[in-house]
Short mmCIF file of C-alpha atoms in Angstrom, two decimals:
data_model
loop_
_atom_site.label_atom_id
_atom_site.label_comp_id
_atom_site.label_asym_id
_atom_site.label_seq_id
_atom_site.Cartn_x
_atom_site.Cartn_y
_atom_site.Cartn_z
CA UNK A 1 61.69 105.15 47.01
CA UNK A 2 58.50 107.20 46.69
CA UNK A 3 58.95 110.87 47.74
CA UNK A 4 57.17 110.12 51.15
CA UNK A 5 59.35 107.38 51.45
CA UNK A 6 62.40 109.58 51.62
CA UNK A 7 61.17 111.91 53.79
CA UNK A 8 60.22 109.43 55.95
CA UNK A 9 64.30 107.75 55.73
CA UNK A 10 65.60 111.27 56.14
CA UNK A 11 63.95 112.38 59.10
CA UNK A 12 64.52 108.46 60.80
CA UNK A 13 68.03 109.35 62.00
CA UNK A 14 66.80 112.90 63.42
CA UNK A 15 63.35 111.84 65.47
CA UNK A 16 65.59 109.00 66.95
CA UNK A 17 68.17 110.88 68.22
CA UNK A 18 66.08 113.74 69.40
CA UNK A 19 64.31 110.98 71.65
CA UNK A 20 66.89 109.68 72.79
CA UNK A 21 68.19 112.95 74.16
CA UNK A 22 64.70 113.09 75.57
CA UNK A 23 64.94 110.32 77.32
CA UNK A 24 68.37 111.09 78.86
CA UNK A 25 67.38 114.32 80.25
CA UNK A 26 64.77 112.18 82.06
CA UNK A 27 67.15 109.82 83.55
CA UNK A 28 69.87 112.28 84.25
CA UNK A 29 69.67 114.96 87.08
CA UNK A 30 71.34 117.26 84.78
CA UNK A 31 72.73 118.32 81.67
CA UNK A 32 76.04 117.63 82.32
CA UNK A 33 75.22 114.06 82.97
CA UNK A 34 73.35 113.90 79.51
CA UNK A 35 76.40 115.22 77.63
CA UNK A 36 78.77 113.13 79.47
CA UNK A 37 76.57 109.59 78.52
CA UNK A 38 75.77 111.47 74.63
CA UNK A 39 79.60 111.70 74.76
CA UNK A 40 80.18 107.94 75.62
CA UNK A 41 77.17 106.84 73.22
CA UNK A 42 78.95 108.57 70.65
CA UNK A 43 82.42 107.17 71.29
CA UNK A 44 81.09 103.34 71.20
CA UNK A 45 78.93 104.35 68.01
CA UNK A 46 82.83 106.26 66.90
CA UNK A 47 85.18 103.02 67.30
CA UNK A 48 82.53 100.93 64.97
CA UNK A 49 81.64 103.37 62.60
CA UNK A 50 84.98 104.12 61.19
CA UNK A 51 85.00 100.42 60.08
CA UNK A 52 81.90 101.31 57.52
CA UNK A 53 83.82 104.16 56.61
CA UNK A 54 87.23 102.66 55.72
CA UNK A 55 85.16 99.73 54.02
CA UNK A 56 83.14 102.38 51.85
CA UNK A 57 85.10 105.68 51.37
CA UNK A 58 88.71 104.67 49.08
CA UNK A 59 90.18 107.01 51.64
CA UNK A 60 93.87 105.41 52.41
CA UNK A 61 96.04 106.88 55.50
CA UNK A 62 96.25 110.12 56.51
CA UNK A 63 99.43 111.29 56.56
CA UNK A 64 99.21 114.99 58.47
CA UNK A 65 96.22 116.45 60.65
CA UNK A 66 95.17 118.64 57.64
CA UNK A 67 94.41 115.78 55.67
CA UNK A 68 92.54 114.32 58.59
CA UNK A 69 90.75 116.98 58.71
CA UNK A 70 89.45 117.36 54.91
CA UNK A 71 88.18 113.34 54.78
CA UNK A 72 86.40 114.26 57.87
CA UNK A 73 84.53 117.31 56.36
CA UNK A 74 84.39 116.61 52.81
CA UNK A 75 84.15 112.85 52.85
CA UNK A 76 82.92 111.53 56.27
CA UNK A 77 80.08 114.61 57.14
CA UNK A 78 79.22 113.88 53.46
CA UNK A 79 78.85 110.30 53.18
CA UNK A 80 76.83 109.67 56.92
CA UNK A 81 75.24 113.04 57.30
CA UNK A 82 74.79 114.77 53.86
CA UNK A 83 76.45 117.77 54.49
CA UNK A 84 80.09 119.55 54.10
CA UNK A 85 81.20 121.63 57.16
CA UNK A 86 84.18 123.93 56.17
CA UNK A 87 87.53 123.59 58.06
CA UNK A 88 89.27 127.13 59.36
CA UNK A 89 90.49 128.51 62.08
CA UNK A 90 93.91 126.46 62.32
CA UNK A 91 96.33 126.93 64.78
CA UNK A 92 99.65 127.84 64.21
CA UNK A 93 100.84 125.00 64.77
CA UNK A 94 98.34 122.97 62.74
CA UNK A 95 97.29 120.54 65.60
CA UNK A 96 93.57 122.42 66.07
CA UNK A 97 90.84 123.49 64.26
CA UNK A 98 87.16 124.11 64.02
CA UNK A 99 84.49 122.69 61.55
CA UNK A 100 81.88 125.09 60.71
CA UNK A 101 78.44 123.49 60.37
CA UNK A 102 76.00 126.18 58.11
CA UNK A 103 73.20 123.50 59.03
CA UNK A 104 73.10 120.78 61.69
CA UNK A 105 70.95 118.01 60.42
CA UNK A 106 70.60 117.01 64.00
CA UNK A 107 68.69 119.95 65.32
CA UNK A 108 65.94 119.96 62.74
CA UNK A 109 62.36 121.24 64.15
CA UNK A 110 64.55 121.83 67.89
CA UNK A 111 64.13 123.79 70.41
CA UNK A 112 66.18 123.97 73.69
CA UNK A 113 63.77 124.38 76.69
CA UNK A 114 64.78 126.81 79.40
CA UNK A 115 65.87 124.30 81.91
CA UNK A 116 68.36 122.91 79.70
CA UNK A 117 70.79 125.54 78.95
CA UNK A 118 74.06 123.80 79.56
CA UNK A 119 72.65 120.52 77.52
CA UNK A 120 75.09 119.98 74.40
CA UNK A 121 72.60 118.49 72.35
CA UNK A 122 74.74 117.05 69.14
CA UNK A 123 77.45 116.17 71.33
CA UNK A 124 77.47 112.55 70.38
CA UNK A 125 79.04 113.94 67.35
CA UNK A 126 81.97 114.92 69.49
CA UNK A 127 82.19 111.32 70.58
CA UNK A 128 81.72 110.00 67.76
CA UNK A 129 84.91 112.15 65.74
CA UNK A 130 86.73 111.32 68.89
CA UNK A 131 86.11 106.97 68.62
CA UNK A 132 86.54 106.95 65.16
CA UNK A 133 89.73 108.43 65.34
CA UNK A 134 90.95 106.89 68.61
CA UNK A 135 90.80 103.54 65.76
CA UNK A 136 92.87 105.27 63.27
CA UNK A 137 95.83 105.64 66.16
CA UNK A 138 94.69 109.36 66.83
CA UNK A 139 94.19 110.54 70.20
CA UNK A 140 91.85 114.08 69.97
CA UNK A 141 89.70 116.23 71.90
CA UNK A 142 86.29 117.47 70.18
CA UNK A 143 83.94 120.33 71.42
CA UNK A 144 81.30 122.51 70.21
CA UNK A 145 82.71 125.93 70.36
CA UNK A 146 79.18 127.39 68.96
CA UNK A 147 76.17 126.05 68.81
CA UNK A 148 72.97 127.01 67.12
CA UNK A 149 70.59 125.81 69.17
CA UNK A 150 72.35 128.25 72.07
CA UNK A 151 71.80 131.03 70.09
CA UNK A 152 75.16 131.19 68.14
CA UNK A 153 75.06 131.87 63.90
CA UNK A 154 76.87 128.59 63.56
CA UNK A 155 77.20 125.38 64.71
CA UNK A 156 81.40 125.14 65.40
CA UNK A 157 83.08 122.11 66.12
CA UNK A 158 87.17 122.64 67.40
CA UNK A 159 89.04 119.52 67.44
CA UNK A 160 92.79 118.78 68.82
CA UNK A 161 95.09 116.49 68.16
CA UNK A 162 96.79 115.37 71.48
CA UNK A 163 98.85 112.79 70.57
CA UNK A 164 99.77 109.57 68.38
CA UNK A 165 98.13 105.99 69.78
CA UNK A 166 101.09 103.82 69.15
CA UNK A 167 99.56 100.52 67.41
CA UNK A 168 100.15 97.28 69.51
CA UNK A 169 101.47 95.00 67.03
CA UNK A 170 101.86 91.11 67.30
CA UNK A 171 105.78 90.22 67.70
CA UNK A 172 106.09 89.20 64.10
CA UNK A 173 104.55 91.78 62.40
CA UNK A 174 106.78 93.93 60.31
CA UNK B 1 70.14 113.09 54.82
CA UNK B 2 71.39 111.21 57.15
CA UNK B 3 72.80 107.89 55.87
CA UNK B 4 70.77 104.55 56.89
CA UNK B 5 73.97 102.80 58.84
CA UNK B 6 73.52 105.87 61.43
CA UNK B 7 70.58 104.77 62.49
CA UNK B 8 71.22 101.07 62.93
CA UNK B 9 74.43 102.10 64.92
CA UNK B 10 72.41 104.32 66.68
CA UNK B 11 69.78 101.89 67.49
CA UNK B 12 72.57 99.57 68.77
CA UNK B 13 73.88 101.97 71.08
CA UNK B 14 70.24 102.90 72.36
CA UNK B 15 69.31 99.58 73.23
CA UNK B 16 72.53 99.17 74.91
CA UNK B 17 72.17 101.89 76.96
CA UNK B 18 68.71 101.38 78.30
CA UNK B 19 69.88 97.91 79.59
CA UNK B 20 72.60 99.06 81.06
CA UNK B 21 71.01 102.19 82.96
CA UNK B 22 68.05 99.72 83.78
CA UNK B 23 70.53 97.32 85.51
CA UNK B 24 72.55 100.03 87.63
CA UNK B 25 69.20 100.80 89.26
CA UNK B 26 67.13 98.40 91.80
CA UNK B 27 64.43 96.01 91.25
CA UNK B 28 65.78 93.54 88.24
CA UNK B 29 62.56 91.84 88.17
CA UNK B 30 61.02 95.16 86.13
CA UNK B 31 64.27 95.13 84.53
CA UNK B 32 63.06 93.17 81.46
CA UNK B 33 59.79 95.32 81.12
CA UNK B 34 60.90 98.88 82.24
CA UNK B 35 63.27 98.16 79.29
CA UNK B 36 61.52 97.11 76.36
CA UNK B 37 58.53 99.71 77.06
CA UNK B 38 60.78 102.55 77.40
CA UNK B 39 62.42 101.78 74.16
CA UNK B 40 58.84 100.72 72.67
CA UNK B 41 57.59 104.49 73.84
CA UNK B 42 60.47 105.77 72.03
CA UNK B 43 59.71 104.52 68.61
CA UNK B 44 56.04 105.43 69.46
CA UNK B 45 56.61 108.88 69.45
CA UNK B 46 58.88 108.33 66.59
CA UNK B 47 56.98 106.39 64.52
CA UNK B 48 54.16 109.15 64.93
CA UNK B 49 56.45 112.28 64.33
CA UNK B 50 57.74 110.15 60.93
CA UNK B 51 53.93 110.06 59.87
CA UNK B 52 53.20 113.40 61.28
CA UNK B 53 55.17 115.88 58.75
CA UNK B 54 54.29 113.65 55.50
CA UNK B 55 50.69 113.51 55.55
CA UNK B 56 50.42 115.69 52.94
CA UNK B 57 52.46 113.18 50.90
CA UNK B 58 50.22 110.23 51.35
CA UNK B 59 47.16 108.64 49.21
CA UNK B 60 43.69 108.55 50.92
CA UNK B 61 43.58 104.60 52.42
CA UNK B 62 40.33 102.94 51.54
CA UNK B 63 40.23 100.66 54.51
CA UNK B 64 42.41 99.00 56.92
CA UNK B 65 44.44 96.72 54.61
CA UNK B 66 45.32 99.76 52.54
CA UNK B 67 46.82 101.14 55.58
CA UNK B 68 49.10 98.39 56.36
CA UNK B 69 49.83 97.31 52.55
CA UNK B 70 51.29 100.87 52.69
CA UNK B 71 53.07 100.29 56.05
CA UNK B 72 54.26 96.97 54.23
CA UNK B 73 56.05 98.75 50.79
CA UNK B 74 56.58 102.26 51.71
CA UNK B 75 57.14 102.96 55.59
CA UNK B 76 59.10 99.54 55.70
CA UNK B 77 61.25 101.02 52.68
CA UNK B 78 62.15 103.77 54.28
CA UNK B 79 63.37 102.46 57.45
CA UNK B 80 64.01 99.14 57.09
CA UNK B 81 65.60 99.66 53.34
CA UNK B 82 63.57 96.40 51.80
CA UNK B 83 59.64 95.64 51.96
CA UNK B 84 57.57 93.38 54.52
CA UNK B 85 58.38 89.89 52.86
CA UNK B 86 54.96 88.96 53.96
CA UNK B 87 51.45 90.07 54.89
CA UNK B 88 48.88 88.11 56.83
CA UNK B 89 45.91 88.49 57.93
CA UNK B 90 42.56 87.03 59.59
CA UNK B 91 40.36 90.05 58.20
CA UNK B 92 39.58 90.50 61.44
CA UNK B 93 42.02 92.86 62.53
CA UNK B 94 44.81 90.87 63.02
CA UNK B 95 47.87 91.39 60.91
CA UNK B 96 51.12 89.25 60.55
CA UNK B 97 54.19 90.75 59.07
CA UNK B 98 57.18 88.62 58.45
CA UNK B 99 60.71 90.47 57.25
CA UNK B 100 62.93 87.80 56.87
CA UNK B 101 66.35 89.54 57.38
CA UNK B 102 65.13 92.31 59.20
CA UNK B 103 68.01 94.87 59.37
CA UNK B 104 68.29 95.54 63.47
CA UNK B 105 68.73 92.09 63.79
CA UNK B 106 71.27 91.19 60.89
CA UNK B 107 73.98 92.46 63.40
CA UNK B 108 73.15 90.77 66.55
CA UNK B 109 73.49 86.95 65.25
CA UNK B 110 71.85 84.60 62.16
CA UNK B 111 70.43 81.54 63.50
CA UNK B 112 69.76 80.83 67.16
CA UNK B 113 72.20 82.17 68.77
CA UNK B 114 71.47 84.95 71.37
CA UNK B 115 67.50 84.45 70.45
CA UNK B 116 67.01 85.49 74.32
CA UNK B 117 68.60 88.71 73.08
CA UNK B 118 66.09 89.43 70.27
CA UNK B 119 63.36 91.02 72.17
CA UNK B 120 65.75 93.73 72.79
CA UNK B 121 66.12 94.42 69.06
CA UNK B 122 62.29 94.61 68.27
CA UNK B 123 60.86 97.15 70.81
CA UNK B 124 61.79 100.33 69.38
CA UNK B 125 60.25 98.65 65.73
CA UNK B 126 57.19 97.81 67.59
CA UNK B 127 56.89 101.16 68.68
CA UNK B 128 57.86 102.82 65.29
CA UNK B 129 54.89 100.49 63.79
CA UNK B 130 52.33 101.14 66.67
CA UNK B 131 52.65 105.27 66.44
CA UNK B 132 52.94 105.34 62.58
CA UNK B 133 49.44 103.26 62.34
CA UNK B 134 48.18 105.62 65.55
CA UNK B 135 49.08 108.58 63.18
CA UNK B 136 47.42 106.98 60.01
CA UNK B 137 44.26 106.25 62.15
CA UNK B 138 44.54 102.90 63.58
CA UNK B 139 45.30 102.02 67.10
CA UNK B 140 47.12 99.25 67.59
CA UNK B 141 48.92 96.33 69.96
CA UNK B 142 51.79 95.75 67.92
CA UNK B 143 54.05 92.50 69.43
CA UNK B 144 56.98 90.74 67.94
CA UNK B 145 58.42 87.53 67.78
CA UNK B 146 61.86 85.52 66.23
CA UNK B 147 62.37 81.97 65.94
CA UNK B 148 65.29 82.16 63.39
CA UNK B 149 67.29 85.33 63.45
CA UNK B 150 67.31 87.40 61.56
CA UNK B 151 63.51 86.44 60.33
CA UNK B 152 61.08 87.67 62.33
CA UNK B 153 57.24 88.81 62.95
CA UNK B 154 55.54 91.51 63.74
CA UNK B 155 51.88 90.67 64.97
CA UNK B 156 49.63 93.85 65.01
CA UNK B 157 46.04 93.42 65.96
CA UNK B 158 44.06 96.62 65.09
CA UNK B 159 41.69 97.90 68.39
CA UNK B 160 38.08 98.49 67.70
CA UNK B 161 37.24 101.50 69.55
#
């Protein structure tokens, strides 16, 4: 691609979804509506997108929450968003912890206006994380904790793990 | 950079949602039309902010067909990952691009199936085209059609103003 050309690909994904938000805040009363439906977006977007990912990353099964968490930063964030958030802040007893955007791709060139303070703007990100992994027989909770665009130095993502999804199997299978 | 599949998936999930919002409210006669222009203003806007923060970037365009050869190669590159397969026109303003496995519509079906559908899948494109070309000078009706997915064509016929 010519250099135009890539700048034109890598601000595609960005321009989309910031009209899209703009276009839920117009059909939605409030904010909490718009992060509810970016939420849902997300999650449909999620339970597809992990198929891509299995089919294109060699990752095999994760076999603890820590390792979950390390394909998510170092080979999911990297592969569909070009960046590597940093995992910290772990619980004691390993079944939270927080992803620590430097730079949100998402929020490039925006601003928050007043009347939107309670918006979440990324948060299809949350339900994305959350479909993805609902596939991979992992029931979690994702939320921003901070959020740049609120004012905060980082963007920080804290995700749970809540429980197993046992796998419905076919009578047969072993 | 966000990776190319993001925005497809995204795109998916747009047009899914605009239908569906568009169908929990009254009057399903504007259904149909409410829909396709809100996701056509969408990639409008888009299509203009794309153009908007590369101008810099770009060659001076000699005439009209410069223009579009360059929405053809480059701007179809970028989003659409391949070129226009081909360029027609009436040199009278009238341009006919055919992509014939256009990536939106790859997903949705090959063949005839769910052709009712396609419209669905073009509107946001439309728009992307019509506000690039706004941004690079040219105002526009940009339409599309498909007969065969996932070939289709986009027909834009350049306004005199």
């Amino acid at each position: 691609m010519t250099g135009s050309a890539k700048r034109i690909n890598s601000e595609l994904f960005t321009l989309t979804y910031g009209a899209l938000v703009t276009q839920l805040c117009k059909d939605y009363e409030n904010d909490e509506e718009v992060n509810k439906q970016l939420d849902k977006m997300g999650y449909n977007i999620g339970v597809r997108l992990i198929e891509d990912f299995l089919a294109r990353s060699s990752v095999g099964r994760c076999h603890d929450f820590r390792e979950t968490a390390d394909v998510i930063a170092k080979v999911a964030f990297k592969m569909y968003l070009g960046i590597t958030p940093s995992v910290t802040n772990w619980s004691p007893a390993g079944d939270e912890f927080s992803l620590i955007l430097e730079s949100n791709p998402l929020v490039d060139f925006v601003e928050l206006p007043d009347n939107h303070s309670t918006l979440i703007y990324s948060n299809l990100l949350c339900g994305v994380l959350r479909g993805a992994l609902e596939m991979v027989q992992m029931a979690v909770d994702v939320r921003f904790a901070q959020d740049t665009l609120r004012g905060d130095n980082v963007t920080e993502i804290r995700m749970k793990f809540i429980k197993r999804i046992e796998e419905n199997l076919p009578a047969g299978d072993e | 950079m966000a990776d190319d599949v993001l925005f497809e998936f995204l795109h998916m999930e747009m047009v899914s949602h605009v239908y569906k919002e568009q169908a929990s409210r009254d009057d399903i006669d504007k259904d149909r039309i409410t829909c396709v222009s809100i996701l056509e203003g969408m990639g409008f806007r888009v299509g203009q902010g794309l153009i908007e923060r590369c101008t810099k970037d770009y060659p001076t365009f000699k005439d009209d067909l410069d223009v579009m050869k360059f929405l053809c190669k480059d701007f179809w590159t970028s989003i659409f990952r391949k070129q226009v397969d081909n360029l027609r026109t009436n040199h009278q303003g009238t341009y006919v691009l055919q992509d014939n496995k256009f990536a939106l519509l790859t997903q949705v079906s090959s063949g005839k199936q769910h052709l009712e559908e396609a419209p669905k899948y073009l509107a946001y494109s439309c728009g992307l085209i019509r506000g690039a070309l706004s941004n690079l000078g040219l105002e526009s009706v940009v339409t599309a059609e498909v007969s065969l997915m996932p070939s289709c064509k986009f027909q834009v016929v350049i306004q005199k103003s």
